Coordinates of C-alpha atoms and ligand atoms in Angstrom, one line a residue:
X1 CA 24.6 -15.6 -0.2
X2 CA 22.0 -14.1 -2.5
X3 CA 21.8 -11.2 0.0
X4 CA 25.3 -10.3 -1.1
X5 CA 24.4 -11.0 -4.7
X6 CA 21.5 -8.5 -4.4
X7 CA 23.7 -5.8 -3.0
X8 CA 26.3 -6.5 -5.7
X9 CA 23.8 -6.4 -8.5
X10 CA 22.3 -3.1 -7.3
X11 CA 25.6 -1.6 -6.0
X12 CA 24.2 -1.0 -2.5
X13 CA 25.3 -1.8 1.1
X14 CA 22.0 -2.2 2.7
X15 CA 19.4 -4.6 1.2
X16 CA 16.4 -2.3 1.8
X17 CA 14.5 -1.0 -1.2
X18 CA 11.9 1.8 -0.7
X19 CA 8.8 0.7 -2.5
X20 CA 7.4 3.0 -5.2
X21 CA 4.4 4.8 -3.6
X22 CA 2.2 6.5 -6.2
X23 CA 1.5 10.0 -5.0
X24 CA 3.7 9.6 -2.0
X25 CA 7.2 9.0 -3.4
X26 CA 8.9 11.9 -5.1
X27 CA 12.5 12.4 -6.1
X28 CA 13.5 13.4 -2.5
X29 CA 12.5 10.1 -1.0
X30 CA 14.0 8.1 -3.8
X31 CA 17.3 9.9 -3.6
X32 CA 17.4 9.9 0.2
X33 CA 17.0 6.1 0.4
X34 CA 19.8 5.5 -2.2
X35 CA 22.0 8.1 -0.5
X36 CA 21.5 6.2 2.8
X37 CA 22.9 3.0 1.3
X38 CA 19.6 1.4 0.3
X39 CA 17.9 1.4 -3.1
X40 CA 15.3 4.0 -4.0
X41 CA 12.5 3.5 -6.5
X42 CA 10.3 6.1 -8.1
X43 CA 6.8 5.6 -9.7
X44 CA 6.8 7.3 -13.1
X45 CA 3.9 5.5 -14.8
X46 CA 1.2 8.1 -14.9
X47 CA 2.5 10.8 -17.3
X48 CA 4.0 9.2 -20.4
X49 CA 7.6 9.4 -21.5
X50 CA 7.8 13.1 -20.6
X51 CA 7.3 12.3 -16.9
X52 CA 9.9 9.5 -17.1
X53 CA 12.5 11.9 -18.5
X54 CA 11.7 14.7 -16.0
X55 CA 11.4 12.3 -13.0
X56 CA 14.8 10.7 -13.7
X57 CA 16.4 14.1 -14.1
X58 CA 14.9 15.2 -10.8
X59 CA 16.3 12.2 -8.9
X60 CA 19.7 12.6 -10.6
X61 CA 19.8 16.3 -9.5
X62 CA 19.8 14.9 -5.9
X63 CA 22.0 11.8 -6.1
X64 CA 24.4 10.1 -8.4
X65 CA 23.5 6.7 -6.8
X66 CA 21.4 4.0 -8.5
X67 CA 17.6 3.8 -8.3
X68 CA 14.7 2.2 -10.2
X69 CA 11.8 3.6 -12.2
X70 CA 8.5 1.9 -11.5
X71 CA 6.2 1.2 -14.4
X72 CA 2.6 -0.2 -14.3
X73 CA 1.9 -2.9 -16.8
X74 CA -1.8 -2.0 -17.0
X75 CA -0.8 1.4 -18.3
X76 CA 2.7 1.1 -19.7
X77 CA 3.5 2.1 -23.2
X78 CA 6.7 1.2 -25.1
X79 CA 7.7 4.9 -25.0
X80 CA 8.0 4.9 -21.2
X81 CA 10.2 1.8 -21.2
X82 CA 12.2 3.4 -24.1
X83 CA 12.6 6.6 -22.1
X84 CA 14.2 4.5 -19.3
X85 CA 16.5 2.9 -21.8
X86 CA 17.4 6.2 -23.4
X87 CA 18.2 7.7 -19.9
X88 CA 20.3 4.7 -19.1
X89 CA 18.6 4.4 -15.7
X90 CA 20.0 1.5 -13.6
X91 CA 16.8 -0.4 -13.2
X92 CA 13.0 -0.7 -13.9
X93 CA 10.4 -2.1 -11.6
X94 CA 7.6 -3.7 -13.5
X95 CA 4.3 -4.3 -11.6
X96 CA 0.8 -5.4 -12.1
X97 CA 1.4 -8.7 -13.9
X98 CA 4.4 -10.4 -15.5
X99 CA 4.8 -9.4 -19.2
X100 CA 7.8 -11.4 -20.5
X101 CA 8.1 -9.2 -23.6
X102 CA 8.6 -6.1 -21.5
X103 CA 11.2 -7.9 -19.3
X104 CA 13.0 -9.0 -22.5
X105 CA 12.9 -5.5 -24.0
X106 CA 14.2 -3.9 -20.7
X107 CA 17.0 -6.4 -20.6
X108 CA 17.8 -5.8 -24.2
X109 CA 18.0 -2.1 -23.4
X110 CA 20.6 -2.8 -20.7
X111 CA 18.4 -2.3 -17.7
X112 CA 18.1 -4.4 -14.5
X113 CA 14.6 -5.6 -14.0
X114 CA 12.6 -6.0 -10.8
X115 CA 9.4 -8.0 -11.4
X116 CA 6.6 -7.9 -8.8
X117 CA 4.7 -11.2 -8.5
X118 CA 2.0 -12.7 -6.3
X119 CA 2.9 -16.4 -6.6
X120 CA 5.7 -18.8 -7.4
X121 CA 4.5 -19.6 -10.9
X122 CA 4.6 -16.0 -11.9
X123 CA 8.0 -15.7 -10.3
X124 CA 9.3 -18.5 -12.5
X125 CA 7.9 -16.9 -15.7
X126 CA 9.5 -13.6 -14.8
X127 CA 12.9 -15.2 -14.0
X128 CA 12.8 -17.3 -17.1
X129 CA 12.2 -14.1 -19.1
X130 CA 15.3 -12.6 -17.6
X131 CA 14.2 -10.6 -14.5
X132 CA 17.2 -9.9 -12.2
X133 CA 15.2 -9.5 -9.0
X134 CA 11.8 -10.9 -8.0
X135 CA 9.6 -8.8 -5.7
X136 CA 7.3 -11.2 -3.8
X137 CA 4.4 -8.9 -2.8
X138 CA 2.3 -10.4 0.0
X139 CA -1.3 -9.8 0.6
X140 CA -0.5 -7.6 3.7
X141 CA 0.9 -4.9 1.5
X142 CA -0.5 -1.4 1.2
X143 CA -1.7 0.2 -2.0
X144 CA -2.5 -1.9 -5.0
X145 CA -2.0 -5.6 -4.2
X146 CA -1.4 -8.0 -7.0
X147 CA -1.6 -11.4 -5.3
X148 CA -3.6 -13.1 -2.6
X149 CA -1.0 -15.0 -0.6
X150 CA 0.4 -13.6 2.6
X151 CA 4.2 -13.0 2.8
X152 CA 4.9 -15.8 5.3
X153 CA 3.8 -18.4 2.7
X154 CA 4.7 -16.5 -0.4
X155 CA 8.3 -15.7 0.2
X156 CA 9.6 -19.3 0.7
X157 CA 7.5 -20.5 -2.2
X158 CA 9.0 -17.9 -4.5
X159 CA 12.5 -18.4 -3.2
X160 CA 12.2 -22.1 -4.0
X161 CA 11.0 -21.4 -7.5
X162 CA 13.8 -19.2 -8.8
X163 CA 17.6 -18.8 -8.8
X164 CA 17.7 -15.0 -8.6
X165 CA 17.4 -12.8 -5.5
X166 CA 14.0 -12.4 -4.1
X167 CA 12.9 -9.2 -2.3
X168 CA 10.1 -9.6 0.2
X169 CA 7.3 -7.0 0.2
X170 CA 4.2 -6.6 2.3
X171 CA 3.9 -6.1 6.1
X172 CA 7.6 -5.3 6.6
X173 CA 7.7 -2.1 8.7
X174 CA 10.5 -2.8 11.2
X175 CA 13.8 -4.7 11.7
X176 CA 12.1 -7.7 13.2
X177 CA 10.0 -8.2 10.1
X178 CA 13.1 -7.6 7.9
X179 CA 14.9 -10.3 9.9
X180 CA 12.0 -12.7 9.4
X181 CA 11.9 -12.1 5.7
X182 CA 15.6 -12.9 5.5
X183 CA 15.0 -16.1 7.5
X184 CA 12.4 -17.0 4.9
X185 CA 15.1 -16.8 2.2
X186 CA 14.6 -13.3 0.9
X187 CA 17.7 -11.4 -0.1
X188 CA 16.3 -8.1 0.8
X189 CA 13.1 -6.2 1.6
X190 CA 10.8 -3.8 -0.2
X191 CA 9.1 -1.5 2.2
X192 CA 6.2 0.8 1.5
X193 CA 3.9 1.8 4.4
X194 CA 6.8 2.6 6.8
X195 CA 8.2 5.2 4.4
X196 CA 4.8 7.0 4.5
X197 CA 6.2 8.2 7.9
X198 CA 9.2 9.8 6.2
X199 CA 9.6 13.6 6.1
X200 CA 10.1 13.1 2.3
X201 CA 6.7 11.4 1.7
X202 CA 4.5 13.8 -0.3
X203 CA 1.3 13.1 1.7
X204 CA -1.2 15.2 3.6
X205 CA -0.4 15.6 7.3
X206 CA -3.8 14.2 8.3
X207 CA -3.2 11.0 6.3
X208 CA 0.2 10.6 8.0
X209 CA -1.3 11.1 11.4
X210 CA -4.0 8.5 10.6
X211 CA -1.1 6.1 9.7
X212 CA 0.5 6.8 13.1
X213 CA -2.8 6.1 14.9
X214 CA -3.9 2.9 13.1
X215 CA -3.5 -0.6 14.3
X216 CA -2.8 -3.7 12.3
X217 CA -6.5 -4.7 12.1
X218 CA -7.6 -1.3 10.7
X219 CA -6.8 -1.8 7.0
X220 CA -9.1 -3.2 4.5
X221 CA -8.4 -5.2 1.4
X222 CA -11.0 -4.8 -1.4
X223 CA -11.2 -5.8 -5.0
X224 CA -12.9 -2.6 -6.0
X225 CA -13.6 -0.1 -3.3
X226 CA -11.5 2.7 -4.8
X227 CA -11.2 2.9 -8.5
X228 CA -11.7 5.8 -11.0
X229 CA -9.0 5.8 -13.6
X230 CA -7.8 2.3 -12.6
X231 CA -10.7 -0.3 -12.3
X232 CA -10.4 -4.0 -11.3
X233 CA -7.3 -3.4 -9.3
X234 CA -7.4 -4.8 -5.7
X235 CA -6.0 -2.7 -3.0
X236 CA -5.5 -2.2 0.7
X237 CA -6.2 1.1 2.6
X238 CA -7.0 2.3 6.0
X239 CA -10.6 1.7 7.1
X240 CA -12.5 5.0 7.2
X241 CA -16.0 6.4 6.9
X242 CA -16.0 5.6 3.2
X243 CA -15.0 1.9 3.6
X244 CA -17.3 1.3 6.6
X245 CA -20.3 2.8 4.9
X246 CA -19.6 0.8 1.8
X247 CA -19.2 -2.4 3.8
X248 CA -22.3 -1.8 5.8
X249 CA -24.2 -1.6 2.5
X250 CA -22.9 -5.1 1.6
X251 CA -19.9 -4.0 -0.4
X252 CA -21.9 -3.1 -3.6
X253 CA -20.3 -2.9 -7.1
X254 CA -19.2 0.4 -8.6
X255 CA -22.3 2.3 -9.7
X256 CA -24.2 1.3 -6.6
X257 CA -21.9 2.4 -3.8
X258 CA -23.4 4.8 -1.2
X259 CA -22.4 8.4 -1.7
X260 CA -20.9 7.6 -5.2
X261 CA -20.5 10.8 -7.2
X262 CA -20.0 13.0 -4.2
X263 CA -17.1 15.4 -4.2
X264 CA -15.1 14.9 -1.0
X265 CA -12.2 17.3 -1.8
X266 CA -10.0 19.0 -4.3
X267 CA -6.6 18.1 -5.7
X268 CA -3.8 20.7 -5.7
X269 CA -4.7 21.5 -9.4
X270 CA -8.3 22.2 -8.4
X271 CA -9.7 19.0 -9.8
X272 CA -12.4 17.3 -7.7
X273 CA -11.6 14.3 -5.6
X274 CA -14.7 12.1 -5.8
X275 CA -15.7 9.6 -3.1
X276 CA -14.2 6.2 -4.1
X277 CA -11.6 7.8 -6.3
X278 CA -8.0 6.3 -6.3
X279 CA -6.2 9.4 -5.0
X280 CA -3.3 9.6 -2.6
X281 CA -4.0 12.9 -0.7
X282 CA -1.0 15.1 -1.0
X283 CA 0.1 18.1 1.1
X284 CA -2.1 20.5 -1.0
X285 CA -5.2 18.3 -1.3
X286 CA -8.1 19.9 0.5
X287 CA -11.5 18.7 1.8
X288 CA -12.4 15.6 3.8
X289 CA -8.9 13.9 3.7
X290 CA -10.1 11.1 6.1
X291 CA -12.7 10.0 3.5
X292 CA -10.2 9.4 0.7
X293 CA -8.1 6.4 -0.3
X294 CA -5.6 6.2 2.5
X295 CA -3.4 3.4 1.2
X296 CA -1.8 1.3 4.0
X297 CA -0.5 -2.1 4.7
X298 CA -1.1 -4.3 7.8
X299 CA 2.4 -3.4 9.1
X300 CA 1.0 0.0 9.9
X301 CA 1.0 -0.7 13.7
X302 CA 4.9 -0.4 13.6
X303 CA 4.7 3.0 12.0
X304 CA 4.5 5.5 14.8
X305 CA 6.5 8.7 14.3
X306 CA 7.9 10.9 11.7
X307 CA 11.6 10.3 10.7
X308 CA 13.8 11.0 7.7
X309 CA 13.9 8.3 5.0
X310 CA 17.6 7.8 5.9
X311 CA 16.8 7.3 9.6
X312 CA 14.2 4.7 8.6
X313 CA 16.7 2.8 6.5
X314 CA 19.4 2.9 9.2
X315 CA 17.0 1.9 12.0
X316 CA 15.4 -1.0 10.3
X317 CA 18.8 -2.4 9.2
X318 CA 20.3 -2.0 12.7
X319 CA 17.2 -3.6 14.3
X320 CA 17.3 -6.5 11.8
X321 CA 20.9 -7.3 12.6
X322 CA 20.3 -7.2 16.3
X323 CA 17.2 -9.4 16.0
X324 CA 19.2 -12.0 14.1
X325 CA 22.0 -11.9 16.7
X326 CA 19.6 -12.1 19.6
X327 CA 17.8 -15.1 18.0
X328 CA 21.1 -16.9 17.4
X329 CA 22.1 -16.5 21.1
X330 CA 18.6 -17.6 22.3
X331 CA 18.8 -20.6 20.1
X332 CA 22.2 -21.6 21.4
X333 CA 21.1 -21.2 25.1
X334 CA 18.1 -23.4 24.6
X335 CA 20.0 -26.0 22.6
Ligands
FMN401 C1 0.7 4.8 -0.9 C2 1.1 3.6 -1.7 C3 1.2 3.8 -3.1 C4 1.7 2.7 -3.8 N1 1.9 2.9 -5.2 C5 2.5 1.9 -5.9 C6 2.9 2.1 -7.2 O1 2.7 3.2 -7.8 N2 3.6 1.1 -7.9 C7 3.9 -0.1 -7.2 O2 4.5 -0.9 -7.9 N3 3.4 -0.3 -6.0 C8 2.8 0.6 -5.3 N4 2.4 0.4 -4.0 C9 2.8 -0.9 -3.4 C10 4.2 -0.9 -2.8 O3 5.1 -0.8 -3.9 C11 4.6 -2.1 -2.0 O4 4.4 -3.3 -2.7 C12 3.8 -2.2 -0.7 O5 3.7 -0.9 -0.1 C13 4.6 -3.1 0.3 O6 3.9 -3.4 1.4 P1 3.9 -2.5 2.7 O7 3.1 -1.3 2.4 O8 3.2 -3.4 3.7 O9 5.3 -2.2 3.1 C14 1.9 1.4 -3.2 C15 1.8 1.3 -1.8 C16 1.3 2.4 -1.0 C17 1.2 2.2 0.4

């Protein structure tokens, strides 16, 4: 029932949300997912209010459907939230901790609020502060990972704790995983790594190919392997030469990591990409792409070929429905 409620709240037909992917989600992906009947999000937390205004305008130039702006609570300033309110965007997604005052301000400004949590207690705090949708992010997730509980245990615990729709995140890369999340009580899914395969993802082709080639046991969670501008933020990325050399050295702290200070490439604007720097390699990044922070979740083994974002939405939804129907008929036969 909450699945319908989620769709009604967001004004969508398909309960699939494309996760905000810093460096990989641009307006094209966000708009394509919303146009396909799901719900797009766009991360706009790294450039102040100006980026929020221009990012919202760029998505609106491509779609008149609803989407959410993702803000990072470690960096968010009031002006960014105010920009979302001024632009009358449909929703904000707040991640990296629950800040009730931000939730209340967003609600006061007329926005729907997604709040990303890593356990049931946080979910309750967020819902009590007025969050409309809780994003339960499991430990399998790619990119920056807030909690330490895997989705299978996290989702039912969060669903039991709150009376608002819960969206499951982490390790959901196909329709079977979506069906499983719905069986755990989620009202929808929040999918990141699978959308790295989309034509719309603004990532380097070598990174995309490494995603296609990786298996479920080839990602690494670390509390501080990659950092730079954002320290003390645990994350999950593909294993590579950088992570293996660091691990072989005993996983030393920043300041003592092998090869620290080396330049491994250049960003599109010419700035250096340093080894261990949090940087999602884009199409115009140059250098040793394979040595960079290649964010990925454990669901990577289900990400095998390039597709449009719309095809991904449609395929996952179709497969989820078929999976649920097939399970029902198996259950009846065995009963
Ligand atoms: C490349 C990449 C960048 C990410 N950047 C952000 C971000 O800017 N904001 C955010 O809330 N989450 C970010 N995440 C986490 C996702 O929103 C989401 O929680 C995660 O991808 C879900 O797990 P999955 O990758 O297994 O689907 C990122 C994930 C990836 C893979």
